[in-house]
Amino acid sequence: MENEQRKELKVTAIASGTVIDHIPAQNVFQVIKILGLDRSKEMVLFGTYLDSRKYGKKGIIKVSNTFFESDEINKIALVAPSATLIVIKDYKVASKSKVEIPDIVNNIVKCFNPNCITNAESVPTKFDVIKDEEILKLRCHYCEKTTTKDDMVFI
Amino acid sequence: MKNKSLVSINDFTKEQQLRILDISEEFEKNPTQRILEDFVVATLFFEPSTRTRLSFESAASRLGARVIGFSSASSSSVSKGESLKDTILTVSNYSDIIVMRHPKDGSARYASEVSPVPVINAGDGANQHPTQTLLDMYSIRKTQGTLDNLNIAFIGDLKYGRTVHSLTIALTQFNTTFHLVSPPELKLPSYVKRHIKDRNLAYHQYTDLMEVIPVADIIYMTRIQRERFSDPMEYEKVKNIYNLENAMLAGSKDNVRILHPLPRVNEISLDVDSNPKAYYFQQALNGVFVRQALLATILGVK
């Protein structure tokens, strides 16, 4: 409960910006990397392994004065499909939304196939997202091989 | 189809594939036509494939085109460390179309995206080899009079054989019944079977070659490739598992033809060669007509 309270305090501590909640606890650093927050000049607060009634443990990230386009935020769907996006304006929740799995994933994940041209030359990776039987798979635009969730390595 | 690259067989619709086969027929009737005299064809072979390269160069030469290129990476600037992109951009200055064989999967798609001239994929690693698929389709249609409703048997390495995967996927457009003969460890991958299932077509799996001889319209033999095996013991176990001998064809259909992408090793005995049902050398010749049709179509002359 203490964690929950502290989290509430931190959410309200942002005057204006974005809160990304319900991130799988172990994937917070990947989300930071995918969104380029490691290079952000704004205040970034984050927590890992916070208690969550819904998910057991979870992660949360709060970024001041930063608002994401849906294309940009949907990139994190690969590592945080259950994430909730909360836009804060003037200390208040302005809107809440869920991330959506995109149709195409550009230059976030490495191709699993060691013989793929993207692993041999400096070619940006590109995948079609296949939502097949609830399992998320990425089909390489170049070598046409499929990278599954367990094999995903982030660039 | 003018200026359209051919990387994967699916880049062409069924109608476009059939149009290429129709134009190939015209070239079979009249193979020497100097309709590409104004064009330069580049054949970039980053790994050796003598058969495919000569087939393309023969096709281009018979149409009067000039051919430039290299036959292995060691004789190109790749050996100096040049990137694929730079090679493609440079060669596209010298040519009107690029035919490329490259050891990396996906290299052809990438080349087609950076190249200002169209690219024909002559094999990218273990991924695609669409001109082989088209010449196989041409050979099947020519010997059977149709592509529809046939019983096609594939024999050998169905797991790693890129030729088998692409042809199987292409044939799912024609209500084919598939007969798949392989050792258990070299069965057709599930993603290819998925294409068959998606079209509600039938496939049957066997380990004994003799079972498919009486039912097949096409017997498509493949070589079990040593380089695909990480464990040499596994290769030794299966390398000579299928050997088609002339006597085994006694109970086969009259219309059956034996196909093989070549080179063959032990999987077809020499005594089959004189059987009129053997078709693999004509199949290789058909590759020239199909490549003539592709060059002429993509360069906008047909």
CSV table of C-alpha atoms in Angstrom, one decimal:
chain,number,residue,atom,x,y,z
A,1,MET,CA,0.0,0.0,0.0
A,2,GLU,CA,2.9,2.3,0.7
A,3,ASN,CA,4.1,1.9,-2.8
A,4,GLU,CA,0.7,2.7,-4.2
A,5,GLN,CA,0.5,5.9,-2.2
A,6,ARG,CA,4.0,6.9,-3.2
A,7,LYS,CA,3.1,6.3,-6.9
A,8,GLU,CA,0.0,8.5,-6.6
A,9,LEU,CA,2.2,11.2,-5.2
A,10,LYS,CA,4.7,11.0,-8.0
A,11,VAL,CA,1.9,11.0,-10.7
A,12,THR,CA,0.5,14.2,-9.3
A,13,ALA,CA,4.0,15.6,-9.0
A,14,ILE,CA,4.1,16.1,-12.7
A,15,ALA,CA,2.5,19.4,-13.7
A,16,SER,CA,2.4,18.5,-17.3
A,17,GLY,CA,3.6,15.5,-19.3
A,18,THR,CA,2.9,11.8,-19.8
A,19,VAL,CA,2.6,8.9,-17.5
A,20,ILE,CA,3.1,5.4,-18.9
A,21,ASP,CA,1.6,3.0,-16.4
A,22,HIS,CA,1.2,-0.8,-16.2
A,23,ILE,CA,4.5,-1.6,-17.9
A,24,PRO,CA,5.7,-5.1,-17.2
A,25,ALA,CA,8.1,-4.6,-14.3
A,26,GLN,CA,11.2,-6.1,-16.0
A,27,ASN,CA,10.6,-4.0,-19.3
A,28,VAL,CA,10.8,-0.5,-17.9
A,29,PHE,CA,14.4,0.1,-19.2
A,30,GLN,CA,13.4,-1.2,-22.7
A,31,VAL,CA,10.5,1.2,-22.8
A,32,ILE,CA,12.9,4.0,-21.8
A,33,LYS,CA,15.3,3.0,-24.6
A,34,ILE,CA,12.6,2.6,-27.3
A,35,LEU,CA,11.2,6.0,-26.6
A,36,GLY,CA,14.6,7.6,-26.4
A,37,LEU,CA,14.0,8.8,-22.9
A,38,ASP,CA,17.6,8.0,-22.0
A,39,ARG,CA,18.5,11.1,-24.0
A,40,SER,CA,15.6,13.3,-22.8
A,41,LYS,CA,16.4,16.7,-21.4
A,42,GLU,CA,13.1,16.7,-19.5
A,43,MET,CA,12.6,15.3,-16.0
A,44,VAL,CA,12.0,11.5,-16.3
A,45,LEU,CA,10.9,9.6,-13.2
A,46,PHE,CA,10.4,5.8,-13.2
A,47,GLY,CA,9.8,2.9,-10.9
A,48,THR,CA,10.2,-0.8,-11.3
A,49,TYR,CA,8.6,-3.7,-9.4
A,50,LEU,CA,6.0,-1.5,-7.8
A,51,ASP,CA,3.0,-3.4,-6.3
A,52,SER,CA,0.0,-3.5,-8.5
A,53,ARG,CA,-3.4,-4.9,-7.6
A,54,LYS,CA,-4.1,-5.8,-11.2
A,55,TYR,CA,-0.7,-7.1,-12.4
A,56,GLY,CA,1.2,-8.1,-9.2
A,57,LYS,CA,4.3,-6.1,-10.0
A,58,LYS,CA,4.5,-3.4,-12.5
A,59,GLY,CA,6.6,-0.5,-13.8
A,60,ILE,CA,5.8,3.1,-14.3
A,61,ILE,CA,7.4,6.0,-16.2
A,62,LYS,CA,6.6,9.7,-15.9
A,63,VAL,CA,8.0,12.3,-18.3
A,64,SER,CA,7.6,16.0,-17.9
A,65,ASN,CA,6.5,18.3,-20.7
A,66,THR,CA,6.6,15.5,-23.3
A,67,PHE,CA,3.6,14.2,-25.3
A,68,PHE,CA,3.9,11.3,-27.7
A,69,GLU,CA,2.3,10.8,-31.1
A,70,SER,CA,0.4,7.5,-31.3
A,71,ASP,CA,2.9,6.1,-33.9
A,72,GLU,CA,5.7,6.7,-31.4
A,73,ILE,CA,4.0,5.4,-28.3
A,74,ASN,CA,2.8,2.2,-30.1
A,75,LYS,CA,6.4,1.1,-30.6
A,76,ILE,CA,6.4,0.1,-26.9
A,77,ALA,CA,3.5,-2.3,-27.5
A,78,LEU,CA,6.0,-5.0,-28.3
A,79,VAL,CA,7.4,-4.9,-24.7
A,80,ALA,CA,4.4,-3.4,-22.9
A,81,PRO,CA,1.2,-4.4,-24.6
A,82,SER,CA,-0.8,-3.7,-21.4
A,83,ALA,CA,0.5,-0.2,-20.9
A,84,THR,CA,-1.8,2.7,-20.1
A,85,LEU,CA,-1.0,6.1,-21.3
A,86,ILE,CA,-2.0,9.0,-19.1
A,87,VAL,CA,-1.7,12.6,-20.3
A,88,ILE,CA,-1.3,15.1,-17.5
A,89,LYS,CA,-2.1,18.7,-17.9
A,90,ASP,CA,-2.1,21.2,-15.0
A,91,TYR,CA,-1.7,18.3,-12.5
A,92,LYS,CA,-4.8,16.7,-13.8
A,93,VAL,CA,-5.5,13.6,-15.9
A,94,ALA,CA,-6.4,15.0,-19.3
A,95,SER,CA,-6.8,11.7,-21.1
A,96,LYS,CA,-6.1,8.0,-20.7
A,97,SER,CA,-5.6,5.5,-23.5
A,98,LYS,CA,-4.1,2.0,-24.1
A,99,VAL,CA,-1.2,1.3,-26.5
A,100,GLU,CA,-2.0,-0.4,-29.7
A,101,ILE,CA,0.1,-3.0,-31.5
A,102,PRO,CA,1.3,-1.4,-34.7
A,103,ASP,CA,1.1,-3.1,-38.2
A,104,ILE,CA,4.8,-2.3,-39.0
A,105,VAL,CA,7.8,-2.1,-36.7
A,106,ASN,CA,10.7,-0.1,-38.0
A,107,ASN,CA,14.3,-0.3,-36.6
A,108,ILE,CA,13.4,-1.3,-33.0
A,109,VAL,CA,14.1,-5.1,-33.1
A,110,LYS,CA,16.9,-7.1,-34.6
A,111,CYS,CA,16.0,-9.8,-37.1
A,112,PHE,CA,16.5,-13.2,-35.5
A,113,ASN,CA,17.9,-14.8,-38.7
A,114,PRO,CA,21.7,-14.5,-38.5
A,115,ASN,CA,21.9,-14.8,-42.3
A,116,CYS,CA,19.6,-11.8,-42.8
A,117,ILE,CA,21.0,-8.9,-44.8
A,118,THR,CA,20.0,-6.5,-41.9
A,119,ASN,CA,22.5,-8.3,-39.7
A,120,ALA,CA,25.3,-8.1,-42.3
A,121,GLU,CA,25.0,-4.5,-43.6
A,122,SER,CA,23.8,-1.3,-42.1
A,123,VAL,CA,20.2,-1.8,-43.2
A,124,PRO,CA,17.4,-0.5,-40.9
A,125,THR,CA,15.2,-3.4,-39.9
A,126,LYS,CA,11.5,-3.5,-40.9
A,127,PHE,CA,8.9,-6.0,-39.9
A,128,ASP,CA,5.3,-6.8,-40.6
A,129,VAL,CA,3.5,-7.5,-37.3
A,130,ILE,CA,1.5,-10.8,-37.5
A,131,LYS,CA,-1.1,-11.2,-34.8
A,132,ASP,CA,-1.5,-14.9,-35.2
A,133,GLU,CA,-3.5,-16.9,-32.7
A,134,GLU,CA,-2.8,-14.3,-29.9
A,135,ILE,CA,1.0,-14.8,-30.4
A,136,LEU,CA,2.8,-11.7,-31.6
A,137,LYS,CA,5.3,-12.4,-34.4
A,138,LEU,CA,7.4,-10.2,-36.6
A,139,ARG,CA,7.9,-11.1,-40.2
A,140,CYS,CA,11.1,-9.6,-41.6
A,141,HIS,CA,10.4,-7.4,-44.7
A,142,TYR,CA,13.8,-8.5,-46.1
A,143,CYS,CA,14.5,-12.2,-45.3
A,144,GLU,CA,10.8,-13.1,-44.8
A,145,LYS,CA,11.7,-15.1,-41.6
A,146,THR,CA,9.6,-14.8,-38.5
A,147,THR,CA,11.0,-13.5,-35.2
A,148,THR,CA,8.8,-14.5,-32.2
A,149,LYS,CA,8.5,-12.6,-28.9
A,150,ASP,CA,11.0,-14.8,-27.1
A,151,ASP,CA,13.7,-14.2,-29.7
A,152,MET,CA,13.2,-10.4,-29.9
A,153,VAL,CA,16.4,-8.4,-29.3
A,154,PHE,CA,16.0,-4.7,-29.2
A,155,ILE,CA,18.4,-2.4,-31.1
B,1,MET,CA,5.3,-5.2,-65.3
B,2,LYS,CA,7.7,-2.7,-66.8
B,3,ASN,CA,10.4,-1.6,-64.4
B,4,LYS,CA,9.0,-3.9,-61.7
B,5,SER,CA,11.6,-5.8,-59.7
B,6,LEU,CA,11.1,-9.5,-59.1
B,7,VAL,CA,12.3,-10.5,-55.7
B,8,SER,CA,9.7,-13.0,-54.4
B,9,ILE,CA,7.3,-15.0,-56.5
B,10,ASN,CA,4.5,-13.3,-54.7
B,11,ASP,CA,5.6,-9.9,-56.1
B,12,PHE,CA,3.7,-11.0,-59.3
B,13,THR,CA,0.0,-11.8,-59.2
B,14,LYS,CA,-1.3,-15.1,-60.6
B,15,GLU,CA,-2.2,-13.3,-63.8
B,16,GLN,CA,1.2,-11.8,-64.2
B,17,GLN,CA,2.9,-15.2,-63.6
B,18,LEU,CA,0.7,-16.7,-66.3
B,19,ARG,CA,1.5,-13.9,-68.6
B,20,ILE,CA,5.3,-14.5,-68.1
B,21,LEU,CA,4.6,-18.2,-69.0
B,22,ASP,CA,2.7,-17.2,-72.2
B,23,ILE,CA,5.6,-14.9,-73.3
B,24,SER,CA,8.1,-17.7,-72.5
B,25,GLU,CA,6.2,-19.8,-75.0
B,26,GLU,CA,6.7,-17.2,-77.7
B,27,PHE,CA,10.5,-17.2,-77.0
B,28,GLU,CA,10.6,-21.0,-77.1
B,29,LYS,CA,9.2,-20.8,-80.6
B,30,ASN,CA,11.5,-18.0,-81.6
B,31,PRO,CA,14.4,-17.8,-79.1
B,32,THR,CA,16.8,-15.5,-81.1
B,33,GLN,CA,15.3,-12.0,-81.4
B,34,ARG,CA,17.5,-9.0,-81.2
B,35,ILE,CA,14.9,-6.9,-79.3
B,36,LEU,CA,17.2,-5.9,-76.4
B,37,GLU,CA,20.1,-4.5,-78.5
B,38,ASP,CA,19.8,-1.1,-76.7
B,39,PHE,CA,20.0,-2.6,-73.2
B,40,VAL,CA,22.8,-3.5,-70.8
B,41,VAL,CA,22.0,-6.4,-68.4
B,42,ALA,CA,24.2,-6.6,-65.2
B,43,THR,CA,24.6,-10.1,-63.7
B,44,LEU,CA,26.0,-9.6,-60.2
B,45,PHE,CA,26.8,-13.0,-58.6
B,46,PHE,CA,28.1,-12.5,-55.1
B,47,GLU,CA,28.3,-16.2,-54.8
B,48,PRO,CA,29.0,-18.6,-57.7
B,49,SER,CA,26.0,-20.2,-59.4
B,50,THR,CA,27.2,-21.1,-62.8
B,51,ARG,CA,24.0,-22.7,-64.0
B,52,THR,CA,21.7,-19.7,-63.1
B,53,ARG,CA,24.2,-17.1,-64.3
B,54,LEU,CA,24.8,-18.8,-67.7
B,55,SER,CA,21.0,-19.2,-68.1
B,56,PHE,CA,20.5,-15.5,-67.6
B,57,GLU,CA,23.4,-14.6,-69.8
B,58,SER,CA,22.3,-16.9,-72.5
B,59,ALA,CA,18.8,-15.4,-72.3
B,60,ALA,CA,20.2,-11.8,-72.6
B,61,SER,CA,22.6,-12.7,-75.4
B,62,ARG,CA,19.9,-14.3,-77.5
B,63,LEU,CA,17.9,-11.1,-77.3
B,64,GLY,CA,20.9,-9.0,-78.3
B,65,ALA,CA,21.5,-7.4,-74.9
B,66,ARG,CA,25.1,-6.6,-73.7
B,67,VAL,CA,26.0,-8.4,-70.4
B,68,ILE,CA,28.3,-7.0,-67.8
B,69,GLY,CA,29.0,-8.3,-64.3
B,70,PHE,CA,31.0,-10.6,-62.1
B,71,SER,CA,30.7,-14.3,-61.1
B,72,SER,CA,31.9,-14.3,-57.5
B,73,ALA,CA,32.4,-11.8,-54.7
B,74,SER,CA,36.2,-12.3,-54.8
B,75,SER,CA,36.3,-10.8,-58.3
B,76,SER,CA,34.2,-7.7,-57.3
B,77,SER,CA,34.7,-4.7,-55.1
B,78,VAL,CA,33.1,-6.6,-52.2
B,79,SER,CA,36.5,-8.0,-51.6
B,80,LYS,CA,37.6,-4.5,-50.9
B,81,GLY,CA,34.8,-4.1,-48.3
B,82,GLU,CA,32.3,-2.2,-50.4
B,83,SER,CA,28.7,-2.3,-49.2
B,84,LEU,CA,25.9,-4.0,-51.2
B,85,LYS,CA,24.2,-0.6,-51.4
B,86,ASP,CA,27.2,1.1,-53.0
B,87,THR,CA,27.8,-1.8,-55.4
B,88,ILE,CA,24.1,-1.6,-56.5
B,89,LEU,CA,24.1,2.2,-56.9
B,90,THR,CA,27.3,2.0,-58.9
B,91,VAL,CA,26.3,-0.8,-61.2
B,92,SER,CA,22.9,0.8,-61.8
B,93,ASN,CA,24.8,3.6,-63.5
B,94,TYR,CA,26.1,1.2,-66.0
B,95,SER,CA,23.1,-1.0,-66.7
B,96,ASP,CA,19.3,-1.1,-67.3
B,97,ILE,CA,18.5,-4.1,-65.2
B,98,ILE,CA,20.3,-6.0,-62.5
B,99,VAL,CA,20.2,-9.8,-62.0
B,100,MET,CA,21.6,-10.6,-58.6
B,101,ARG,CA,22.6,-13.7,-56.6
B,102,HIS,CA,23.7,-13.0,-53.1
B,103,PRO,CA,24.4,-15.3,-50.1
B,104,LYS,CA,22.4,-13.2,-47.6
B,105,ASP,CA,18.6,-13.7,-47.0
B,106,GLY,CA,16.8,-10.5,-47.9
B,107,SER,CA,19.6,-9.0,-49.9
B,108,ALA,CA,17.5,-8.9,-53.1
B,109,ARG,CA,14.6,-7.0,-51.5
B,110,TYR,CA,17.1,-4.5,-50.1
B,111,ALA,CA,18.9,-4.1,-53.5
B,112,SER,CA,15.5,-3.6,-55.2
B,113,GLU,CA,14.8,-0.7,-52.7
B,114,VAL,CA,18.1,1.1,-53.2
B,115,SER,CA,18.4,0.5,-57.0
B,116,PRO,CA,17.0,3.0,-59.5
B,117,VAL,CA,16.9,0.2,-62.1
B,118,PRO,CA,14.8,-3.0,-61.7
B,119,VAL,CA,16.3,-6.0,-59.9
B,120,ILE,CA,15.7,-9.7,-60.7
B,121,ASN,CA,16.5,-12.0,-57.7
B,122,ALA,CA,18.5,-14.9,-58.9
B,123,GLY,CA,18.6,-16.4,-55.4
B,124,ASP,CA,19.1,-14.6,-52.0
B,125,GLY,CA,20.6,-17.0,-49.5
B,126,ALA,CA,18.0,-19.6,-48.4
B,127,ASN,CA,15.1,-17.2,-49.1
B,128,GLN,CA,13.8,-16.9,-52.6
B,129,HIS,CA,14.6,-17.9,-56.2
B,130,PRO,CA,11.6,-16.8,-58.1
B,131,THR,CA,12.9,-17.5,-61.7
B,132,GLN,CA,13.4,-21.1,-60.7
B,133,THR,CA,9.7,-21.2,-59.6
B,134,LEU,CA,8.6,-19.7,-62.9
B,135,LEU,CA,10.6,-22.1,-65.0
B,136,ASP,CA,9.2,-25.0,-62.9
B,137,MET,CA,5.7,-23.8,-63.5
B,138,TYR,CA,6.5,-23.4,-67.2
B,139,SER,CA,7.8,-27.0,-67.3
B,140,ILE,CA,4.8,-28.4,-65.5
B,141,ARG,CA,2.3,-26.5,-67.7
B,142,LYS,CA,4.2,-27.5,-70.9
B,143,THR,CA,4.3,-31.2,-70.1
B,144,GLN,CA,0.8,-31.5,-68.6
B,145,GLY,CA,-1.0,-29.0,-70.7
B,146,THR,CA,-2.3,-27.3,-67.6
B,147,LEU,CA,-1.3,-26.2,-64.1
B,148,ASP,CA,-4.7,-27.0,-62.6
B,149,ASN,CA,-5.8,-30.1,-60.6
B,150,LEU,CA,-2.5,-31.9,-60.7
B,151,ASN,CA,-0.9,-34.5,-58.4
B,152,ILE,CA,2.6,-33.1,-57.6
B,153,ALA,CA,5.1,-35.2,-55.7
B,154,PHE,CA,8.1,-33.6,-54.0
B,155,ILE,CA,10.9,-35.9,-53.0
B,156,GLY,CA,14.0,-35.4,-50.8
B,157,ASP,CA,14.9,-32.4,-48.7
B,158,LEU,CA,11.6,-30.7,-48.2
B,159,LYS,CA,12.8,-28.8,-45.1
B,160,TYR,CA,15.7,-26.7,-46.4
B,161,GLY,CA,14.8,-26.8,-50.2
B,162,ARG,CA,14.0,-23.3,-51.1
B,163,THR,CA,12.9,-24.4,-54.5
B,164,VAL,CA,10.3,-26.7,-53.0
B,165,HIS,CA,8.9,-24.1,-50.7
B,166,SER,CA,8.4,-21.4,-53.4
B,167,LEU,CA,7.0,-23.8,-56.0
B,168,THR,CA,4.6,-25.3,-53.4
B,169,ILE,CA,3.3,-21.9,-52.4
B,170,ALA,CA,2.9,-20.9,-56.1
B,171,LEU,CA,1.1,-24.2,-56.9
B,172,THR,CA,-1.5,-23.6,-54.2
B,173,GLN,CA,-3.1,-21.2,-56.7
B,174,PHE,CA,-3.9,-24.1,-59.0
B,175,ASN,CA,-5.9,-26.7,-56.9
B,176,THR,CA,-2.9,-29.0,-56.6
B,177,THR,CA,-2.8,-32.1,-54.5
B,178,PHE,CA,0.6,-32.4,-52.9
B,179,HIS,CA,2.5,-35.7,-52.2
B,180,LEU,CA,5.5,-35.0,-49.9
B,181,VAL,CA,8.2,-37.7,-49.6
B,182,SER,CA,11.0,-37.1,-47.1
B,183,PRO,CA,12.8,-38.6,-44.2
B,184,PRO,CA,11.0,-37.5,-40.9
B,185,GLU,CA,13.8,-35.0,-40.1
B,186,LEU,CA,13.4,-33.2,-43.5
B,187,LYS,CA,9.6,-32.7,-43.7
B,188,LEU,CA,8.1,-29.6,-45.2
B,189,PRO,CA,8.1,-26.7,-42.7
B,190,SER,CA,4.8,-25.9,-41.1
B,191,TYR,CA,4.7,-22.3,-42.6
B,192,VAL,CA,4.6,-23.8,-46.1
B,193,LYS,CA,2.0,-26.4,-45.1
B,194,ARG,CA,0.0,-23.4,-43.7
B,195,HIS,CA,-0.3,-22.1,-47.3
B,196,ILE,CA,-1.7,-25.4,-48.4
B,197,LYS,CA,-4.2,-25.5,-45.6
B,198,ASP,CA,-5.2,-21.9,-46.1
B,199,ARG,CA,-6.4,-22.9,-49.6
B,200,ASN,CA,-8.1,-26.0,-48.3
B,201,LEU,CA,-5.9,-28.3,-50.5
B,202,ALA,CA,-4.9,-31.8,-49.7
B,203,TYR,CA,-1.4,-33.0,-48.9
B,204,HIS,CA,-0.1,-36.4,-48.0
B,205,GLN,CA,3.2,-37.2,-46.4
B,206,TYR,CA,5.3,-40.3,-47.0
B,207,THR,CA,8.7,-41.7,-46.3
B,208,ASP,CA,8.7,-44.3,-49.1
B,209,LEU,CA,9.2,-43.0,-52.6
B,210,MET,CA,7.4,-46.0,-54.2
B,211,GLU,CA,4.1,-45.0,-52.7
B,212,VAL,CA,3.8,-41.8,-54.9
B,213,ILE,CA,5.0,-43.3,-58.2
B,214,PRO,CA,1.5,-44.6,-59.3
B,215,VAL,CA,-0.4,-41.3,-58.4
B,216,ALA,CA,2.0,-38.5,-59.4
B,217,ASP,CA,1.7,-36.3,-62.6
B,218,ILE,CA,5.0,-34.7,-61.7
B,219,ILE,CA,7.8,-36.3,-59.7
B,220,TYR,CA,10.0,-33.4,-58.5
B,221,MET,CA,13.3,-34.8,-57.1
B,222,THR,CA,15.6,-32.7,-55.0
B,223,ARG,CA,19.2,-33.1,-53.8
B,224,ILE,CA,19.8,-33.5,-50.1
B,225,GLN,CA,22.4,-30.7,-49.6
B,226,ARG,CA,25.3,-31.4,-47.3
B,227,GLU,CA,25.8,-27.8,-46.5
B,228,ARG,CA,22.4,-27.6,-44.8
B,229,PHE,CA,23.4,-30.0,-42.0
B,230,SER,CA,25.3,-28.9,-39.0
B,231,ASP,CA,25.7,-32.5,-37.9
B,232,PRO,CA,27.6,-34.6,-40.5
B,233,MET,CA,26.2,-37.8,-38.9
B,234,GLU,CA,22.7,-36.6,-39.7
B,235,TYR,CA,23.7,-36.0,-43.3
B,236,GLU,CA,25.3,-39.5,-43.7
B,237,LYS,CA,22.1,-41.0,-42.5
B,238,VAL,CA,19.9,-39.5,-45.1
B,239,LYS,CA,22.1,-38.5,-48.0
B,240,ASN,CA,21.3,-41.5,-50.2
B,241,ILE,CA,17.9,-42.2,-48.9
B,242,TYR,CA,16.1,-41.6,-52.2
B,243,ASN,CA,17.4,-43.0,-55.5
B,244,LEU,CA,15.1,-43.0,-58.4
B,245,GLU,CA,15.9,-45.9,-60.8
B,246,ASN,CA,14.3,-46.5,-64.2
B,247,ALA,CA,12.8,-49.8,-63.1
B,248,MET,CA,10.9,-48.0,-60.3
B,249,LEU,CA,8.9,-46.0,-63.0
B,250,ALA,CA,7.2,-49.2,-64.3
B,251,GLY,CA,3.9,-48.5,-62.6
B,252,SER,CA,4.0,-44.7,-63.2
B,253,LYS,CA,1.4,-42.8,-65.2
B,254,ASP,CA,1.9,-42.2,-68.9
B,255,ASN,CA,1.9,-38.4,-68.5
B,256,VAL,CA,4.3,-38.3,-65.5
B,257,ARG,CA,7.5,-36.3,-65.9
B,258,ILE,CA,10.5,-36.3,-63.7
B,259,LEU,CA,11.8,-32.8,-62.7
B,260,HIS,CA,14.9,-31.8,-60.8
B,261,PRO,CA,16.3,-28.3,-60.2
B,262,LEU,CA,19.8,-29.7,-60.9
B,263,PRO,CA,22.6,-30.3,-60.1
B,264,ARG,CA,21.8,-33.9,-59.3
B,265,VAL,CA,24.1,-36.2,-57.4
B,266,ASN,CA,22.7,-39.7,-56.6
B,267,GLU,CA,19.0,-39.1,-56.4
B,268,ILE,CA,18.3,-40.0,-60.0
B,269,SER,CA,20.1,-42.9,-61.6
B,270,LEU,CA,21.7,-42.4,-65.0
B,271,ASP,CA,19.4,-45.0,-66.5
B,272,VAL,CA,16.5,-42.7,-66.0
B,273,ASP,CA,18.0,-40.2,-68.4
B,274,SER,CA,16.9,-42.1,-71.6
B,275,ASN,CA,13.4,-42.6,-70.3
B,276,PRO,CA,11.1,-40.2,-72.2
B,277,LYS,CA,9.6,-39.3,-68.8
B,278,ALA,CA,12.9,-37.7,-67.7
B,279,TYR,CA,12.5,-34.0,-68.2
B,280,TYR,CA,15.2,-32.3,-66.1
B,281,PHE,CA,17.4,-31.2,-68.9
B,282,GLN,CA,14.6,-29.7,-70.9
B,283,GLN,CA,13.5,-28.1,-67.7
B,284,ALA,CA,16.9,-26.3,-67.5
B,285,LEU,CA,16.5,-25.2,-71.1
B,286,ASN,CA,13.0,-23.8,-70.3
B,287,GLY,CA,14.8,-21.5,-67.8
B,288,VAL,CA,16.3,-19.6,-70.7
B,289,PHE,CA,12.9,-18.9,-72.2
B,290,VAL,CA,11.4,-17.8,-68.9
B,291,ARG,CA,14.4,-15.5,-68.2
B,292,GLN,CA,14.0,-14.1,-71.8
B,293,ALA,CA,10.4,-13.4,-71.0
B,294,LEU,CA,11.3,-11.7,-67.7
B,295,LEU,CA,14.0,-9.5,-69.2
B,296,ALA,CA,11.9,-8.4,-72.1
B,297,THR,CA,8.8,-7.7,-69.9
B,298,ILE,CA,10.6,-5.8,-67.2
B,299,LEU,CA,12.6,-3.8,-69.7
B,300,GLY,CA,9.2,-2.9,-71.3
B,301,VAL,CA,9.8,-4.5,-74.7
B,302,LYS,CA,7.1,-7.2,-74.3
